Coordinates of N, CA, C and O in Angstrom, one line a residue:
X1 N 0.8 -1.1 0.0 CA 0.0 0.1 0.0 C 0.9 1.2 0.0 O 1.9 1.4 1.0
X2 N 0.6 2.2 -0.9 CA 1.5 3.4 -0.9 C 1.0 4.4 -0.2 O -0.2 4.5 0.2
X3 N 1.8 5.4 0.4 CA 1.5 6.5 1.1 C 0.6 7.5 0.3 O 0.7 7.7 -0.9
X4 N -0.2 8.3 1.0 CA -1.0 9.3 0.4 C -0.1 10.4 -0.2 O 0.9 10.7 0.4
X5 N -0.5 11.0 -1.3 CA 0.1 12.1 -1.9 C 0.3 13.2 -0.8 O -0.6 13.4 0.1
X6 N 1.3 14.1 -1.0 CA 1.6 15.3 -0.2 C 1.1 16.5 -0.9 O 1.4 16.5 -2.3
X7 N 0.5 17.3 -0.3 CA 0.0 18.6 -0.8 C 0.7 19.7 -0.2 O 0.8 19.8 1.0
X8 N 1.2 20.7 -1.0 CA 1.9 21.9 -0.5 C 1.6 23.0 -1.4 O 1.0 22.9 -2.5
X9 N 1.9 24.4 -1.0 CA 1.8 25.4 -1.8 C 3.1 25.9 -2.3 O 4.0 26.2 -1.6
X10 N 3.0 26.3 -3.5 CA 4.3 26.8 -4.2 C 3.8 28.1 -4.9 O 3.1 28.1 -5.8
X11 N 4.2 29.2 -4.3 CA 3.9 30.5 -4.8 C 2.4 30.7 -5.1 O 2.0 31.2 -6.0
X12 N 1.6 30.1 -4.1 CA 0.2 30.3 -4.2 C -0.4 29.2 -5.1 O -1.7 29.3 -5.3
X13 N 0.2 28.3 -5.5 CA -0.3 27.3 -6.3 C -0.4 26.0 -5.6 O 0.8 25.5 -5.1
X14 N -1.6 25.4 -5.4 CA -1.6 24.0 -4.8 C -0.8 22.9 -5.7 O -1.3 22.8 -6.9
X15 N -0.1 22.2 -5.0 CA 0.7 21.1 -5.8 C 0.6 19.8 -5.0 O 0.8 19.8 -3.9
X16 N 0.4 18.7 -5.7 CA 0.4 17.4 -5.1 C 1.6 16.6 -5.8 O 1.4 16.4 -6.9
X17 N 2.3 15.8 -4.9 CA 3.2 15.1 -5.2 C 3.2 13.8 -4.6 O 2.6 13.7 -3.4
X18 N 3.9 12.7 -4.9 CA 4.0 11.5 -4.2 C 4.7 11.8 -2.9 O 5.7 12.3 -2.9
X19 N 4.3 10.9 -2.1 CA 5.0 10.9 -0.7 C 6.5 10.5 -1.0 O 6.9 9.6 -1.7
X20 N 7.3 11.2 -0.4 CA 8.8 10.9 -0.6 C 9.4 11.8 -1.6 O 10.6 12.0 -1.8
X21 N 8.8 12.6 -2.5 CA 9.3 13.5 -3.5 C 9.8 14.7 -2.7 O 9.5 15.1 -1.7
X22 N 10.9 15.3 -3.4 CA 11.5 16.3 -2.9 C 10.8 17.7 -3.3 O 9.9 17.8 -4.0
X23 N 11.0 18.7 -2.5 CA 10.5 20.1 -2.8 C 10.8 20.6 -4.0 O 9.8 21.1 -4.7
X24 N 12.1 20.2 -4.6 CA 12.4 20.4 -6.0 C 11.4 19.9 -7.0 O 11.1 20.6 -8.1
X25 N 10.9 18.7 -6.8 CA 10.1 18.1 -7.7 C 8.7 18.8 -7.8 O 8.1 19.0 -8.7
X26 N 8.2 19.2 -6.6 CA 7.0 20.0 -6.5 C 7.1 21.3 -7.3 O 6.2 21.6 -7.9
X27 N 8.2 22.0 -6.9 CA 8.5 23.2 -7.6 C 8.6 23.2 -9.1 O 7.8 23.9 -9.9
X28 N 9.2 22.1 -9.6 CA 9.2 21.9 -11.1 C 8.0 21.7 -11.7 O 7.7 22.0 -12.8
X29 N 6.9 21.3 -10.9 CA 5.5 21.2 -11.4 C 4.8 22.4 -11.4 O 3.9 22.7 -12.2
X30 N 5.3 23.3 -10.6 CA 4.3 24.6 -10.4 C 4.9 25.9 -10.8 O 4.1 26.8 -11.1
X31 N 6.3 25.9 -10.8 CA 6.8 27.2 -11.2 C 7.8 27.2 -12.4 O 8.3 26.1 -12.7
X32 N 7.8 28.4 -13.1 CA 8.6 28.3 -14.3 C 10.2 28.3 -13.9 O 11.0 28.0 -14.9
X33 N 10.5 28.7 -12.6 CA 11.8 28.6 -12.3 C 11.9 28.6 -10.8 O 11.0 28.9 -10.0
X34 N 13.2 28.5 -10.1 CA 13.3 28.4 -8.7 C 13.7 29.9 -8.2 O 13.2 30.1 -7.1
X35 N 14.5 30.5 -8.8 CA 14.9 31.9 -8.4 C 15.5 32.5 -9.6 O 15.7 32.0 -10.7
X36 N 15.9 33.9 -9.6 CA 16.5 34.6 -10.5 C 18.0 34.9 -10.0 O 18.1 35.0 -8.8
X37 N 18.9 34.9 -11.0 CA 20.3 35.4 -10.6 C 20.3 36.8 -10.5 O 19.3 37.6 -10.7
X38 N 21.2 37.4 -9.9 CA 21.4 38.8 -9.8 C 21.2 39.7 -11.2 O 20.9 40.7 -11.1
X39 N 21.5 39.0 -12.4 CA 21.4 39.6 -13.6 C 20.0 39.3 -14.1 O 19.7 39.8 -15.2
X40 N 19.2 38.7 -13.4 CA 17.8 38.4 -13.8 C 17.6 37.2 -14.6 O 16.5 36.9 -15.0
X41 N 18.6 36.3 -14.7 CA 18.5 35.1 -15.5 C 17.7 34.0 -14.7 O 17.9 33.8 -13.4
X42 N 16.8 33.3 -15.2 CA 16.1 32.2 -14.3 C 17.1 31.2 -13.9 O 18.0 30.7 -14.8
X43 N 17.1 30.5 -12.9 CA 17.9 29.4 -12.3 C 16.9 28.3 -11.9 O 15.9 28.4 -11.5
X44 N 17.6 27.1 -12.0 CA 17.0 25.9 -11.7 C 18.1 25.1 -11.3 O 19.3 25.2 -11.4
X45 N 17.8 23.8 -10.5 CA 18.8 22.9 -10.1 C 19.6 22.4 -11.2 O 19.3 22.1 -12.3
X46 N 20.9 22.2 -10.8 CA 21.9 21.6 -11.9 C 22.3 20.3 -11.4 O 22.5 19.3 -12.2
X47 N 22.6 20.2 -10.1 CA 23.2 18.9 -9.6 C 22.2 18.0 -9.0 O 22.5 16.8 -9.1
X48 N 21.2 18.4 -8.5 CA 20.2 17.4 -7.8 C 20.7 16.8 -6.4 O 19.9 15.9 -6.0
X49 N 21.7 17.4 -6.0 CA 22.4 16.7 -4.8 C 22.8 17.8 -3.8 O 23.4 17.5 -2.8
X50 N 22.3 19.1 -3.9 CA 22.6 20.0 -2.9 C 24.0 20.7 -3.0 O 24.3 21.5 -2.0
X51 N 24.7 20.5 -4.1 CA 26.0 21.0 -4.2 C 26.0 22.4 -4.9 O 26.7 23.4 -4.5
X52 N 25.1 22.6 -5.7 CA 25.1 23.8 -6.8 C 24.4 24.9 -6.1 O 24.7 26.0 -6.5
X53 N 23.5 24.8 -5.2 CA 22.8 25.8 -4.5 C 21.8 26.5 -5.4 O 21.2 27.6 -5.2
X54 N 21.4 26.1 -6.6 CA 20.7 26.8 -7.7 C 19.1 26.4 -7.4 O 18.4 27.3 -8.0
X55 N 18.9 25.7 -6.4 CA 17.5 25.2 -6.2 C 17.0 25.9 -5.1 O 15.8 25.6 -4.4
X56 N 17.7 26.9 -4.6 CA 17.2 27.6 -3.3 C 15.9 28.2 -3.3 O 15.5 28.9 -4.3
X57 N 15.0 27.9 -2.3 CA 13.7 28.6 -2.1 C 13.5 28.9 -0.8 O 14.3 28.7 0.2
X58 N 12.3 29.7 -0.4 CA 11.9 30.0 0.9 C 10.9 28.9 1.2 O 9.8 28.8 0.6
X59 N 11.0 28.2 2.5 CA 10.2 27.3 2.9 C 9.7 27.6 4.2 O 10.4 27.8 5.2
X60 N 8.3 27.8 4.4 CA 7.7 28.2 5.7 C 8.5 29.3 6.2 O 8.7 29.4 7.4
X61 N 8.8 30.3 5.5 CA 9.5 31.6 5.9 C 11.0 31.5 6.1 O 11.6 32.4 6.3
X62 N 11.6 30.3 5.9 CA 12.9 30.1 6.1 C 13.6 30.3 4.6 O 13.4 29.4 3.8
X63 N 14.4 31.2 4.5 CA 15.1 31.4 3.1 C 16.4 30.6 2.8 O 16.9 29.9 3.9
X64 N 16.7 30.5 1.7 CA 17.9 29.8 1.1 C 17.9 28.3 1.5 O 18.9 27.6 1.8
X65 N 16.8 27.6 1.3 CA 16.7 26.1 1.6 C 17.0 25.4 0.4 O 16.5 25.9 -0.7
X66 N 17.8 24.5 0.4 CA 18.2 23.6 -1.0 C 16.9 22.7 -1.2 O 16.9 21.6 -0.5
X67 N 16.0 23.1 -2.1 CA 14.8 22.3 -2.3 C 15.1 20.7 -2.9 O 14.3 20.0 -2.6
X68 N 16.2 20.5 -3.4 CA 16.6 19.1 -3.9 C 16.8 18.4 -2.7 O 16.7 17.1 -2.9
X69 N 17.2 18.9 -1.5 CA 17.4 17.9 -0.3 C 16.3 17.7 0.6 O 16.5 16.9 1.4
X70 N 15.3 18.6 0.5 CA 14.1 18.4 1.6 C 13.0 17.8 0.9 O 12.4 18.2 -0.3
X71 N 12.5 16.6 1.7 CA 11.2 16.0 1.3 C 10.2 16.9 1.5 O 10.0 17.7 2.4
X72 N 9.2 16.8 0.6 CA 7.9 17.7 0.7 C 7.0 17.1 1.9 O 7.0 16.0 2.0
X73 N 6.5 18.1 2.6 CA 5.7 17.9 3.7 C 4.4 18.3 3.4 O 4.2 19.4 3.0
X74 N 3.4 17.8 3.9 CA 2.0 18.2 3.8 C 1.8 19.7 4.4 O 2.5 19.9 5.5
X75 N 1.4 20.6 3.7 CA 1.0 22.0 4.0 C 2.2 22.9 4.0 O 2.0 24.0 4.3
X76 N 3.4 22.4 3.5 CA 4.5 23.4 3.3 C 4.0 24.5 2.4 O 3.2 24.3 1.6
X77 N 4.6 25.7 2.7 CA 4.5 26.9 2.0 C 5.9 27.2 1.4 O 6.9 27.6 2.1
X78 N 5.8 27.1 0.1 CA 7.2 27.4 -0.6 C 7.2 28.6 -1.6 O 6.1 28.8 -2.2
X79 N 8.2 29.4 -1.4 CA 8.2 30.6 -2.3 C 9.6 30.6 -3.1 O 10.5 30.5 -2.5
X80 N 9.3 30.8 -4.4 CA 10.5 31.0 -5.2 C 11.0 32.3 -5.3 O 10.1 33.2 -5.3
X81 N 12.2 32.6 -5.3 CA 12.7 34.0 -5.2 C 12.9 34.5 -6.5 O 13.2 33.9 -7.5
X82 N 12.4 35.8 -6.8 CA 12.6 36.5 -8.0 C 13.6 37.5 -7.9 O 13.8 38.2 -6.9

């Protein structure tokens, strides 16, 4: 029997992902990018293992969280930086 899907909010968009999915997977479903560089270029994960820091988001008010390393939890509020 599989676990129930997890529901979270990404920039005001309700997203549902399988239990065990990363926040990065949820963001990829809902947002066009994770953040913007200082020059305005859209950024997204490069490494998928927390080394590149390109997937940083704000989770429940805590900034600079590496979304590829954090499992999605029910009710999380995620904000992508512009």
